Amino acid sequence: MRLPSALRLLPSAVLLLAGCASGPVDVQTAESVPLRLDRSNPLRLVRSVLGAYAGGDAVETGLVSGEGDALTLHPQKLDPALRSKLTDANGDGAIGWDELSAFLKETYARGHRLPETLAALHAESGTPAADTAWFAVDIEGSVMTHARRHVVLKASAVRAALASAAAGTGLHYPAGTVIYGEHLVDGAVVETTVKHRRADGFWDFAVYDAAGRLAPATTTDPKPLAVPTQCTGCHLGRKAFEPEAAFPATPPDGADGPRRYVVPDAWRSAAATTRLDEHARRDDGVLGLYATLYTGRLLAARTDGTATPADVALLARLGL
């Protein structure tokens, strides 16, 4: 007997409605859970914050799938001990930003295998030193902290990033690059922020306290910033900040004092700033002007005759 067309469509309609129904999901047993993050470029965000949890890129390891705003988390790819900290707290059948943030607060350090002490990190990646192997700049005043920042990274990493820019592939630092930011108050280091570039192209964030122990957030004024949730917003965004936005000029003082790069005037190169457009482009999620300042230093060395042949060749490749 042939059923009326309306009845023949009923099973499909029921299945469709069932698929649209929402309800609590058991993240511990579910093979897939929707991600509803309500954030700009959510795929880039989850690749940044979840990239090390499954041992590699979040998409390539199958931890996250989808594109655009339609993303799915596959929680069985997580270590069970870490997965136990992830819950559908509001029972809507998905993981939202608040729920993911709570998970990251509990598990980020373990999920990304961050060294527990600054000494352990130094043993892995090198201890910053005041020699030609390292490039250092001091910065006064920023939205991140009112403390003076002493930023140090290997000169070879900056040169590799400049070579990448010269090749037209963007200003990208090599995997393994570590950027140390010592926060100084009255001349004493009160905390150290760290960015470490992973093999998947994203950065791990970390904060170490005055004793060199891993901490969950910064502590200096104007406010504490939690790792990694309050790091990614700025580093993955496009908002302009001072003193980077005005460079090579020095912006007016802020409410809490000067905002400036404490560098020789000879390093303040308009040509280097224009060529790299580092702060606006933010190719690699790095907010500082380290490559721009390094290039300015090379230009100054070429002018005074102290540049090496390799320095001159690098500038030529950059068209400077």
PDB file of C-alpha atoms in Angstrom:
ATOM      1  CA  MET A   1       0.000   0.000   0.000  1.00  0.00           C
ATOM      2  CA  ARG A   2       1.393   3.390  -0.984  1.00  0.00           C
ATOM      3  CA  LEU A   3       1.330   5.943   1.863  1.00  0.00           C
ATOM      4  CA  PRO A   4       0.219   9.528   1.300  1.00  0.00           C
ATOM      5  CA  SER A   5       3.140  11.798   0.519  1.00  0.00           C
ATOM      6  CA  ALA A   6       2.779  13.718   3.790  1.00  0.00           C
ATOM      7  CA  LEU A   7       3.178  10.480   5.778  1.00  0.00           C
ATOM      8  CA  ARG A   8       6.091   9.292   3.634  1.00  0.00           C
ATOM      9  CA  LEU A   9       8.001  12.462   4.611  1.00  0.00           C
ATOM     10  CA  LEU A  10       7.249  12.061   8.337  1.00  0.00           C
ATOM     11  CA  PRO A  11      10.273   9.882   9.314  1.00  0.00           C
ATOM     12  CA  SER A  12      12.693  12.311   7.682  1.00  0.00           C
ATOM     13  CA  ALA A  13      11.045  15.227   9.424  1.00  0.00           C
ATOM     14  CA  VAL A  14      11.255  13.491  12.790  1.00  0.00           C
ATOM     15  CA  LEU A  15      14.942  12.735  12.260  1.00  0.00           C
ATOM     16  CA  LEU A  16      15.616  16.331  11.260  1.00  0.00           C
ATOM     17  CA  LEU A  17      13.906  17.677  14.358  1.00  0.00           C
ATOM     18  CA  ALA A  18      15.778  15.208  16.537  1.00  0.00           C
ATOM     19  CA  GLY A  19      19.059  16.349  15.044  1.00  0.00           C
ATOM     20  CA  CYS A  20      18.219  19.985  15.805  1.00  0.00           C
ATOM     21  CA  ALA A  21      17.239  19.297  19.402  1.00  0.00           C
ATOM     22  CA  SER A  22      19.733  20.556  21.947  1.00  0.00           C
ATOM     23  CA  GLY A  23      20.485  19.160  25.350  1.00  0.00           C
ATOM     24  CA  PRO A  24      23.408  18.356  27.654  1.00  0.00           C
ATOM     25  CA  VAL A  25      26.274  16.416  26.131  1.00  0.00           C
ATOM     26  CA  ASP A  26      28.619  14.122  28.034  1.00  0.00           C
ATOM     27  CA  VAL A  27      31.979  15.399  26.839  1.00  0.00           C
ATOM     28  CA  GLN A  28      33.732  12.450  28.448  1.00  0.00           C
ATOM     29  CA  THR A  29      32.067   9.925  26.130  1.00  0.00           C
ATOM     30  CA  ALA A  30      30.988  11.955  23.101  1.00  0.00           C
ATOM     31  CA  GLU A  31      32.935  11.535  19.882  1.00  0.00           C
ATOM     32  CA  SER A  32      32.112  15.050  18.731  1.00  0.00           C
ATOM     33  CA  VAL A  33      30.791  18.231  20.323  1.00  0.00           C
ATOM     34  CA  PRO A  34      29.938  21.510  18.536  1.00  0.00           C
ATOM     35  CA  LEU A  35      32.079  24.528  19.370  1.00  0.00           C
ATOM     36  CA  ARG A  36      30.058  27.749  19.669  1.00  0.00           C
ATOM     37  CA  LEU A  37      32.692  30.294  20.575  1.00  0.00           C
ATOM     38  CA  ASP A  38      31.216  33.546  19.264  1.00  0.00           C
ATOM     39  CA  ARG A  39      34.704  34.875  18.569  1.00  0.00           C
ATOM     40  CA  SER A  40      36.383  36.406  15.545  1.00  0.00           C
ATOM     41  CA  ASN A  41      38.097  33.755  13.408  1.00  0.00           C
ATOM     42  CA  PRO A  42      37.303  30.885  15.803  1.00  0.00           C
ATOM     43  CA  LEU A  43      39.325  28.331  13.821  1.00  0.00           C
ATOM     44  CA  ARG A  44      42.530  30.321  14.225  1.00  0.00           C
ATOM     45  CA  LEU A  45      41.702  30.817  17.904  1.00  0.00           C
ATOM     46  CA  VAL A  46      41.226  27.120  18.674  1.00  0.00           C
ATOM     47  CA  ARG A  47      44.313  26.173  16.676  1.00  0.00           C
ATOM     48  CA  SER A  48      46.237  28.649  18.835  1.00  0.00           C
ATOM     49  CA  VAL A  49      44.958  27.590  22.260  1.00  0.00           C
ATOM     50  CA  LEU A  50      44.475  23.846  21.591  1.00  0.00           C
ATOM     51  CA  GLY A  51      47.318  23.206  19.169  1.00  0.00           C
ATOM     52  CA  ALA A  52      49.526  21.174  21.510  1.00  0.00           C
ATOM     53  CA  TYR A  53      46.872  19.148  23.329  1.00  0.00           C
ATOM     54  CA  ALA A  54      46.834  16.285  20.814  1.00  0.00           C
ATOM     55  CA  GLY A  55      50.525  16.517  19.987  1.00  0.00           C
ATOM     56  CA  GLY A  56      50.344  18.787  16.955  1.00  0.00           C
ATOM     57  CA  ASP A  57      48.155  21.084  14.913  1.00  0.00           C
ATOM     58  CA  ALA A  58      44.586  20.910  16.266  1.00  0.00           C
ATOM     59  CA  VAL A  59      43.123  20.245  12.808  1.00  0.00           C
ATOM     60  CA  GLU A  60      45.784  17.861  11.507  1.00  0.00           C
ATOM     61  CA  THR A  61      45.541  15.715  14.648  1.00  0.00           C
ATOM     62  CA  GLY A  62      41.756  15.552  14.333  1.00  0.00           C
ATOM     63  CA  LEU A  63      41.060  17.352  17.610  1.00  0.00           C
ATOM     64  CA  VAL A  64      39.047  20.006  15.758  1.00  0.00           C
ATOM     65  CA  SER A  65      37.235  19.802  12.444  1.00  0.00           C
ATOM     66  CA  GLY A  66      35.112  22.149  10.356  1.00  0.00           C
ATOM     67  CA  GLU A  67      35.592  25.647   9.030  1.00  0.00           C
ATOM     68  CA  GLY A  68      34.346  29.166   9.602  1.00  0.00           C
ATOM     69  CA  ASP A  69      31.995  29.280  12.586  1.00  0.00           C
ATOM     70  CA  ALA A  70      30.925  25.628  12.129  1.00  0.00           C
ATOM     71  CA  LEU A  71      33.563  23.897  14.221  1.00  0.00           C
ATOM     72  CA  THR A  72      33.459  20.570  16.019  1.00  0.00           C
ATOM     73  CA  LEU A  73      35.618  19.360  18.894  1.00  0.00           C
ATOM     74  CA  HIS A  74      36.493  15.666  19.069  1.00  0.00           C
ATOM     75  CA  PRO A  75      37.142  15.227  22.797  1.00  0.00           C
ATOM     76  CA  GLN A  76      38.324  11.620  22.613  1.00  0.00           C
ATOM     77  CA  LYS A  77      41.543  12.999  21.103  1.00  0.00           C
ATOM     78  CA  LEU A  78      42.290  14.604  24.485  1.00  0.00           C
ATOM     79  CA  ASP A  79      44.181  12.924  27.272  1.00  0.00           C
ATOM     80  CA  PRO A  80      41.483  11.573  29.647  1.00  0.00           C
ATOM     81  CA  ALA A  81      42.949  13.436  32.629  1.00  0.00           C
ATOM     82  CA  LEU A  82      42.664  16.708  30.743  1.00  0.00           C
ATOM     83  CA  ARG A  83      39.314  15.859  29.171  1.00  0.00           C
ATOM     84  CA  SER A  84      37.854  15.394  32.658  1.00  0.00           C
ATOM     85  CA  LYS A  85      38.151  19.162  33.130  1.00  0.00           C
ATOM     86  CA  LEU A  86      35.956  19.930  30.102  1.00  0.00           C
ATOM     87  CA  THR A  87      32.194  20.083  30.639  1.00  0.00           C
ATOM     88  CA  ASP A  88      29.061  21.278  28.921  1.00  0.00           C
ATOM     89  CA  ALA A  89      28.353  23.364  31.997  1.00  0.00           C
ATOM     90  CA  ASN A  90      25.240  25.128  30.721  1.00  0.00           C
ATOM     91  CA  GLY A  91      23.772  21.974  29.180  1.00  0.00           C
ATOM     92  CA  ASP A  92      23.220  23.392  25.702  1.00  0.00           C
ATOM     93  CA  GLY A  93      24.883  20.509  23.876  1.00  0.00           C
ATOM     94  CA  ALA A  94      27.943  22.537  22.833  1.00  0.00           C
ATOM     95  CA  ILE A  95      31.172  24.007  24.187  1.00  0.00           C
ATOM     96  CA  GLY A  96      31.057  27.789  24.375  1.00  0.00           C
ATOM     97  CA  TRP A  97      33.867  30.247  25.004  1.00  0.00           C
ATOM     98  CA  ASP A  98      33.223  30.422  28.750  1.00  0.00           C
ATOM     99  CA  GLU A  99      33.392  26.631  29.009  1.00  0.00           C
ATOM    100  CA  LEU A 100      36.516  26.433  26.864  1.00  0.00           C
ATOM    101  CA  SER A 101      38.137  29.216  28.913  1.00  0.00           C
ATOM    102  CA  ALA A 102      37.443  27.310  32.130  1.00  0.00           C
ATOM    103  CA  PHE A 103      39.035  24.227  30.589  1.00  0.00           C
ATOM    104  CA  LEU A 104      42.096  26.184  29.491  1.00  0.00           C
ATOM    105  CA  LYS A 105      42.498  27.709  32.951  1.00  0.00           C
ATOM    106  CA  GLU A 106      42.702  24.226  34.437  1.00  0.00           C
ATOM    107  CA  THR A 107      44.758  22.461  31.773  1.00  0.00           C
ATOM    108  CA  TYR A 108      46.702  24.834  29.494  1.00  0.00           C
ATOM    109  CA  ALA A 109      50.068  24.419  31.211  1.00  0.00           C
ATOM    110  CA  ARG A 110      49.821  20.615  31.175  1.00  0.00           C
ATOM    111  CA  GLY A 111      48.226  20.423  27.738  1.00  0.00           C
ATOM    112  CA  HIS A 112      51.029  22.505  26.247  1.00  0.00           C
ATOM    113  CA  ARG A 113      53.730  20.923  28.404  1.00  0.00           C
ATOM    114  CA  LEU A 114      54.998  24.286  29.618  1.00  0.00           C
ATOM    115  CA  PRO A 115      58.182  24.112  31.698  1.00  0.00           C
ATOM    116  CA  GLU A 116      57.241  24.569  35.354  1.00  0.00           C
ATOM    117  CA  THR A 117      60.141  26.921  36.073  1.00  0.00           C
ATOM    118  CA  LEU A 118      62.046  29.583  34.204  1.00  0.00           C
ATOM    119  CA  ALA A 119      65.234  27.652  34.903  1.00  0.00           C
ATOM    120  CA  ALA A 120      63.778  24.612  33.129  1.00  0.00           C
ATOM    121  CA  LEU A 121      62.832  26.776  30.155  1.00  0.00           C
ATOM    122  CA  HIS A 122      66.343  28.227  30.038  1.00  0.00           C
ATOM    123  CA  ALA A 123      67.751  24.712  30.046  1.00  0.00           C
ATOM    124  CA  GLU A 124      65.600  23.897  27.012  1.00  0.00           C
ATOM    125  CA  SER A 125      65.841  27.113  25.029  1.00  0.00           C
ATOM    126  CA  GLY A 126      68.825  29.060  26.313  1.00  0.00           C
ATOM    127  CA  THR A 127      69.370  31.727  28.951  1.00  0.00           C
ATOM    128  CA  PRO A 128      69.057  35.304  27.641  1.00  0.00           C
ATOM    129  CA  ALA A 129      72.416  37.021  27.654  1.00  0.00           C
ATOM    130  CA  ALA A 130      73.793  40.452  26.885  1.00  0.00           C
ATOM    131  CA  ASP A 131      75.854  39.399  23.884  1.00  0.00           C
ATOM    132  CA  THR A 132      75.551  39.446  20.114  1.00  0.00           C
ATOM    133  CA  ALA A 133      73.667  36.148  20.061  1.00  0.00           C
ATOM    134  CA  TRP A 134      70.675  37.910  21.628  1.00  0.00           C
ATOM    135  CA  PHE A 135      68.726  41.015  20.660  1.00  0.00           C
ATOM    136  CA  ALA A 136      67.222  43.104  23.459  1.00  0.00           C
ATOM    137  CA  VAL A 137      65.000  46.168  23.667  1.00  0.00           C
ATOM    138  CA  ASP A 138      63.378  48.005  26.577  1.00  0.00           C
ATOM    139  CA  ILE A 139      59.824  49.322  26.436  1.00  0.00           C
ATOM    140  CA  GLU A 140      58.136  51.763  28.793  1.00  0.00           C
ATOM    141  CA  GLY A 141      54.373  51.835  29.081  1.00  0.00           C
ATOM    142  CA  SER A 142      51.758  49.730  27.283  1.00  0.00           C
ATOM    143  CA  VAL A 143      48.220  48.463  27.663  1.00  0.00           C
ATOM    144  CA  MET A 144      49.670  45.137  28.801  1.00  0.00           C
ATOM    145  CA  THR A 145      51.671  46.403  31.769  1.00  0.00           C
ATOM    146  CA  HIS A 146      52.848  49.632  33.322  1.00  0.00           C
ATOM    147  CA  ALA A 147      56.097  47.921  34.283  1.00  0.00           C
ATOM    148  CA  ARG A 148      59.180  48.487  32.174  1.00  0.00           C
ATOM    149  CA  ARG A 149      59.667  45.530  29.823  1.00  0.00           C
ATOM    150  CA  HIS A 150      63.064  44.135  28.909  1.00  0.00           C
ATOM    151  CA  VAL A 151      62.415  41.965  25.851  1.00  0.00           C
ATOM    152  CA  VAL A 152      65.060  39.493  24.694  1.00  0.00           C
ATOM    153  CA  LEU A 153      65.176  36.995  21.830  1.00  0.00           C
ATOM    154  CA  LYS A 154      67.868  35.354  19.775  1.00  0.00           C
ATOM    155  CA  ALA A 155      69.266  37.513  16.988  1.00  0.00           C
ATOM    156  CA  SER A 156      69.252  34.464  14.705  1.00  0.00           C
ATOM    157  CA  ALA A 157      65.467  34.214  15.108  1.00  0.00           C
ATOM    158  CA  VAL A 158      65.006  37.859  14.111  1.00  0.00           C
ATOM    159  CA  ARG A 159      67.260  37.414  11.090  1.00  0.00           C
ATOM    160  CA  ALA A 160      65.309  34.309  10.053  1.00  0.00           C
ATOM    161  CA  ALA A 161      62.062  36.279  10.306  1.00  0.00           C
ATOM    162  CA  LEU A 162      63.558  39.055   8.176  1.00  0.00           C
ATOM    163  CA  ALA A 163      64.713  36.512   5.597  1.00  0.00           C
ATOM    164  CA  SER A 164      61.138  35.220   5.492  1.00  0.00           C
ATOM    165  CA  ALA A 165      59.855  38.749   4.928  1.00  0.00           C
ATOM    166  CA  ALA A 166      62.452  39.336   2.211  1.00  0.00           C
ATOM    167  CA  ALA A 167      61.278  36.169   0.440  1.00  0.00           C
ATOM    168  CA  GLY A 168      57.726  37.515   0.409  1.00  0.00           C
ATOM    169  CA  THR A 169      56.318  34.869   2.753  1.00  0.00           C
ATOM    170  CA  GLY A 170      55.606  37.189   5.671  1.00  0.00           C
ATOM    171  CA  LEU A 171      57.506  38.060   8.820  1.00  0.00           C
ATOM    172  CA  HIS A 172      57.524  34.606  10.404  1.00  0.00           C
ATOM    173  CA  TYR A 173      59.791  33.498  13.218  1.00  0.00           C
ATOM    174  CA  PRO A 174      61.148  29.941  13.081  1.00  0.00           C
ATOM    175  CA  ALA A 175      59.718  27.159  15.220  1.00  0.00           C
ATOM    176  CA  GLY A 176      61.414  27.080  18.605  1.00  0.00           C
ATOM    177  CA  THR A 177      61.767  30.867  18.869  1.00  0.00           C
ATOM    178  CA  VAL A 178      61.394  32.069  22.460  1.00  0.00           C
ATOM    179  CA  ILE A 179      60.652  35.698  23.293  1.00  0.00           C
ATOM    180  CA  TYR A 180      61.301  36.648  26.929  1.00  0.00           C
ATOM    181  CA  GLY A 181      59.701  39.748  28.423  1.00  0.00           C
ATOM    182  CA  GLU A 182      61.035  40.653  31.861  1.00  0.00           C
ATOM    183  CA  HIS A 183      58.730  43.041  33.746  1.00  0.00           C
ATOM    184  CA  LEU A 184      60.766  45.358  35.945  1.00  0.00           C
ATOM    185  CA  VAL A 185      59.505  47.460  38.858  1.00  0.00           C
ATOM    186  CA  ASP A 186      62.109  49.648  40.573  1.00  0.00           C
ATOM    187  CA  GLY A 187      64.771  47.710  38.689  1.00  0.00           C
ATOM    188  CA  ALA A 188      63.683  44.282  39.966  1.00  0.00           C
ATOM    189  CA  VAL A 189      62.204  41.544  37.770  1.00  0.00           C
ATOM    190  CA  VAL A 190      58.735  40.873  39.202  1.00  0.00           C
ATOM    191  CA  GLU A 191      57.568  38.481  36.472  1.00  0.00           C
ATOM    192  CA  THR A 192      58.581  37.193  33.065  1.00  0.00           C
ATOM    193  CA  THR A 193      56.261  36.660  30.127  1.00  0.00           C
ATOM    194  CA  VAL A 194      57.216  34.140  27.474  1.00  0.00           C
ATOM    195  CA  LYS A 195      56.141  33.344  23.927  1.00  0.00           C
ATOM    196  CA  HIS A 196      57.371  30.098  22.405  1.00  0.00           C
ATOM    197  CA  ARG A 197      56.696  29.331  18.747  1.00  0.00           C
ATOM    198  CA  ARG A 198      55.426  25.825  18.137  1.00  0.00           C
ATOM    199  CA  ALA A 199      55.976  23.689  15.063  1.00  0.00           C
ATOM    200  CA  ASP A 200      52.377  24.315  13.965  1.00  0.00           C
ATOM    201  CA  GLY A 201      53.135  28.031  13.579  1.00  0.00           C
ATOM    202  CA  PHE A 202      51.247  29.239  16.652  1.00  0.00           C
ATOM    203  CA  TRP A 203      52.681  30.457  19.948  1.00  0.00           C
ATOM    204  CA  ASP A 204      52.532  29.101  23.475  1.00  0.00           C
ATOM    205  CA  PHE A 205      52.126  31.776  26.150  1.00  0.00           C
ATOM    206  CA  ALA A 206      53.469  31.565  29.695  1.00  0.00           C
ATOM    207  CA  VAL A 207      54.059  33.757  32.745  1.00  0.00           C
ATOM    208  CA  TYR A 208      56.666  33.087  35.436  1.00  0.00           C
ATOM    209  CA  ASP A 209      56.572  34.881  38.784  1.00  0.00           C
ATOM    210  CA  ALA A 210      59.432  36.664  40.535  1.00  0.00           C
ATOM    211  CA  ALA A 211      60.730  33.322  41.818  1.00  0.00           C
ATOM    212  CA  GLY A 212      60.686  31.835  38.320  1.00  0.00           C
ATOM    213  CA  ARG A 213      57.650  29.600  38.904  1.00  0.00           C
ATOM    214  CA  LEU A 214      54.902  29.112  36.343  1.00  0.00           C
ATOM    215  CA  ALA A 215      51.948  31.424  37.083  1.00  0.00           C
ATOM    216  CA  PRO A 216      48.384  31.552  35.685  1.00  0.00           C
ATOM    217  CA  ALA A 217      48.396  35.290  34.960  1.00  0.00           C
ATOM    218  CA  THR A 218      50.407  38.488  35.055  1.00  0.00           C
ATOM    219  CA  THR A 219      50.261  40.551  38.250  1.00  0.00           C
ATOM    220  CA  THR A 220      51.491  44.019  37.294  1.00  0.00           C
ATOM    221  CA  ASP A 221      49.224  47.027  36.751  1.00  0.00           C
ATOM    222  CA  PRO A 222      46.927  47.938  35.142  1.00  0.00           C
ATOM    223  CA  LYS A 223      45.294  44.519  35.611  1.00  0.00           C
ATOM    224  CA  PRO A 224      46.148  40.819  35.693  1.00  0.00           C
ATOM    225  CA  LEU A 225      45.999  39.058  32.329  1.00  0.00           C
ATOM    226  CA  ALA A 226      45.153  35.352  32.308  1.00  0.00           C
ATOM    227  CA  VAL A 227      47.115  32.880  30.193  1.00  0.00           C
ATOM    228  CA  PRO A 228      46.252  32.175  27.408  1.00  0.00           C
ATOM    229  CA  THR A 229      42.754  33.630  27.055  1.00  0.00           C
ATOM    230  CA  GLN A 230      43.743  37.263  27.544  1.00  0.00           C
ATOM    231  CA  CYS A 231      46.902  36.885  25.456  1.00  0.00           C
ATOM    232  CA  THR A 232      45.293  35.626  22.267  1.00  0.00           C
ATOM    233  CA  GLY A 233      42.765  38.467  22.038  1.00  0.00           C
ATOM    234  CA  CYS A 234      45.501  41.023  21.385  1.00  0.00           C
ATOM    235  CA  HIS A 235      48.066  38.859  19.624  1.00  0.00           C
ATOM    236  CA  LEU A 236      45.576  37.388  17.147  1.00  0.00           C
ATOM    237  CA  GLY A 237      43.664  40.637  16.697  1.00  0.00           C
ATOM    238  CA  ARG A 238      44.315  43.732  14.633  1.00  0.00           C
ATOM    239  CA  LYS A 239      43.848  46.546  17.140  1.00  0.00           C
ATOM    240  CA  ALA A 240      46.721  49.047  17.132  1.00  0.00           C
ATOM    241  CA  PHE A 241      48.565  49.719  20.391  1.00  0.00           C
ATOM    242  CA  GLU A 242      51.086  52.262  21.596  1.00  0.00           C
ATOM    243  CA  PRO A 243      53.980  52.779  21.506  1.00  0.00           C
ATOM    244  CA  GLU A 244      54.009  50.562  18.384  1.00  0.00           C
ATOM    245  CA  ALA A 245      51.286  52.356  16.426  1.00  0.00           C
ATOM    246  CA  ALA A 246      53.061  55.731  16.369  1.00  0.00           C
ATOM    247  CA  PHE A 247      56.540  54.343  15.682  1.00  0.00           C
ATOM    248  CA  PRO A 248      59.045  55.674  14.603  1.00  0.00           C
ATOM    249  CA  ALA A 249      57.571  58.674  16.419  1.00  0.00           C
ATOM    250  CA  THR A 250      57.071  58.571  20.192  1.00  0.00           C
ATOM    251  CA  PRO A 251      53.417  58.887  21.225  1.00  0.00           C
ATOM    252  CA  PRO A 252      52.290  61.297  23.953  1.00  0.00           C
ATOM    253  CA  ASP A 253      52.534  60.062  27.511  1.00  0.00           C
ATOM    254  CA  GLY A 254      49.675  57.925  28.703  1.00  0.00           C
ATOM    255  CA  ALA A 255      47.758  58.377  31.944  1.00  0.00           C
ATOM    256  CA  ASP A 256      50.437  56.393  33.767  1.00  0.00           C
ATOM    257  CA  GLY A 257      53.530  57.852  32.164  1.00  0.00           C
ATOM    258  CA  PRO A 258      55.708  57.538  29.049  1.00  0.00           C
ATOM    259  CA  ARG A 259      55.015  55.057  26.277  1.00  0.00           C
ATOM    260  CA  ARG A 260      58.156  54.495  24.256  1.00  0.00           C
ATOM    261  CA  TYR A 261      60.801  52.143  22.970  1.00  0.00           C
ATOM    262  CA  VAL A 262      64.017  52.906  24.836  1.00  0.00           C
ATOM    263  CA  VAL A 263      66.368  52.567  21.867  1.00  0.00           C
ATOM    264  CA  PRO A 264      68.935  54.769  20.108  1.00  0.00           C
ATOM    265  CA  ASP A 265      67.367  57.316  17.777  1.00  0.00           C
ATOM    266  CA  ALA A 266      69.412  55.812  14.943  1.00  0.00           C
ATOM    267  CA  TRP A 267      67.294  52.669  15.177  1.00  0.00           C
ATOM    268  CA  ARG A 268      64.066  54.621  14.569  1.00  0.00           C
ATOM    269  CA  SER A 269      64.046  54.063  10.851  1.00  0.00           C
ATOM    270  CA  ALA A 270      61.034  55.226   8.860  1.00  0.00           C
ATOM    271  CA  ALA A 271      62.241  53.108   5.936  1.00  0.00           C
ATOM    272  CA  ALA A 272      62.354  49.929   8.032  1.00  0.00           C
ATOM    273  CA  THR A 273      58.969  50.707   9.602  1.00  0.00           C
ATOM    274  CA  THR A 274      57.340  51.206   6.204  1.00  0.00           C
ATOM    275  CA  ARG A 275      59.020  48.189   4.606  1.00  0.00           C
ATOM    276  CA  LEU A 276      57.949  45.729   7.308  1.00  0.00           C
ATOM    277  CA  ASP A 277      54.706  47.350   8.534  1.00  0.00           C
ATOM    278  CA  GLU A 278      55.215  44.985  11.432  1.00  0.00           C
ATOM    279  CA  HIS A 279      52.612  46.100  13.962  1.00  0.00           C
ATOM    280  CA  ALA A 280      49.776  46.540  11.473  1.00  0.00           C
ATOM    281  CA  ARG A 281      50.430  43.322   9.507  1.00  0.00           C
ATOM    282  CA  ARG A 282      51.143  41.176  12.560  1.00  0.00           C
ATOM    283  CA  ASP A 283      52.030  38.259  10.272  1.00  0.00           C
ATOM    284  CA  ASP A 284      53.174  36.101  13.152  1.00  0.00           C
ATOM    285  CA  GLY A 285      51.022  37.327  16.021  1.00  0.00           C
ATOM    286  CA  VAL A 286      53.935  39.258  17.521  1.00  0.00           C
ATOM    287  CA  LEU A 287      52.988  42.720  18.779  1.00  0.00           C
ATOM    288  CA  GLY A 288      56.496  44.081  19.310  1.00  0.00           C
ATOM    289  CA  LEU A 289      58.643  45.872  16.740  1.00  0.00           C
ATOM    290  CA  TYR A 290      61.644  43.615  17.192  1.00  0.00           C
ATOM    291  CA  ALA A 291      62.314  42.973  13.508  1.00  0.00           C
ATOM    292  CA  THR A 292      61.785  46.657  12.682  1.00  0.00           C
ATOM    293  CA  LEU A 293      64.219  47.761  15.377  1.00  0.00           C
ATOM    294  CA  TYR A 294      66.778  45.127  14.401  1.00  0.00           C
ATOM    295  CA  THR A 295      66.573  46.344  10.816  1.00  0.00           C
ATOM    296  CA  GLY A 296      66.992  49.922  12.029  1.00  0.00           C
ATOM    297  CA  ARG A 297      70.122  48.839  13.880  1.00  0.00           C
ATOM    298  CA  LEU A 298      71.495  47.220  10.727  1.00  0.00           C
ATOM    299  CA  LEU A 299      70.778  50.366   8.715  1.00  0.00           C
ATOM    300  CA  ALA A 300      72.588  52.464  11.320  1.00  0.00           C
ATOM    301  CA  ALA A 301      75.546  50.058  11.219  1.00  0.00           C
ATOM    302  CA  ARG A 302      75.689  50.280   7.435  1.00  0.00           C
ATOM    303  CA  THR A 303      75.765  54.078   7.680  1.00  0.00           C
ATOM    304  CA  ASP A 304      78.611  54.138  10.191  1.00  0.00           C
ATOM    305  CA  GLY A 305      80.535  51.388   8.410  1.00  0.00           C
ATOM    306  CA  THR A 306      80.260  48.687  11.071  1.00  0.00           C
ATOM    307  CA  ALA A 307      77.768  46.402   9.262  1.00  0.00           C
ATOM    308  CA  THR A 308      79.016  42.959   8.287  1.00  0.00           C
ATOM    309  CA  PRO A 309      78.748  41.676   4.697  1.00  0.00           C
ATOM    310  CA  ALA A 310      75.912  39.405   5.877  1.00  0.00           C
ATOM    311  CA  ASP A 311      74.106  42.438   7.331  1.00  0.00           C
ATOM    312  CA  VAL A 312      74.465  44.374   4.079  1.00  0.00           C
ATOM    313  CA  ALA A 313      73.238  41.393   2.080  1.00  0.00           C
ATOM    314  CA  LEU A 314      70.169  40.988   4.304  1.00  0.00           C
ATOM    315  CA  LEU A 315      69.295  44.670   3.915  1.00  0.00           C
ATOM    316  CA  ALA A 316      69.660  44.334   0.159  1.00  0.00           C
ATOM    317  CA  ARG A 317      67.289  41.387   0.148  1.00  0.00           C
ATOM    318  CA  LEU A 318      64.799  43.550   2.012  1.00  0.00           C
ATOM    319  CA  GLY A 319      65.183  46.280  -0.586  1.00  0.00           C
ATOM    320  CA  LEU A 320      66.721  48.695   1.913  1.00  0.00           C
TER     321      LEU A 320
END
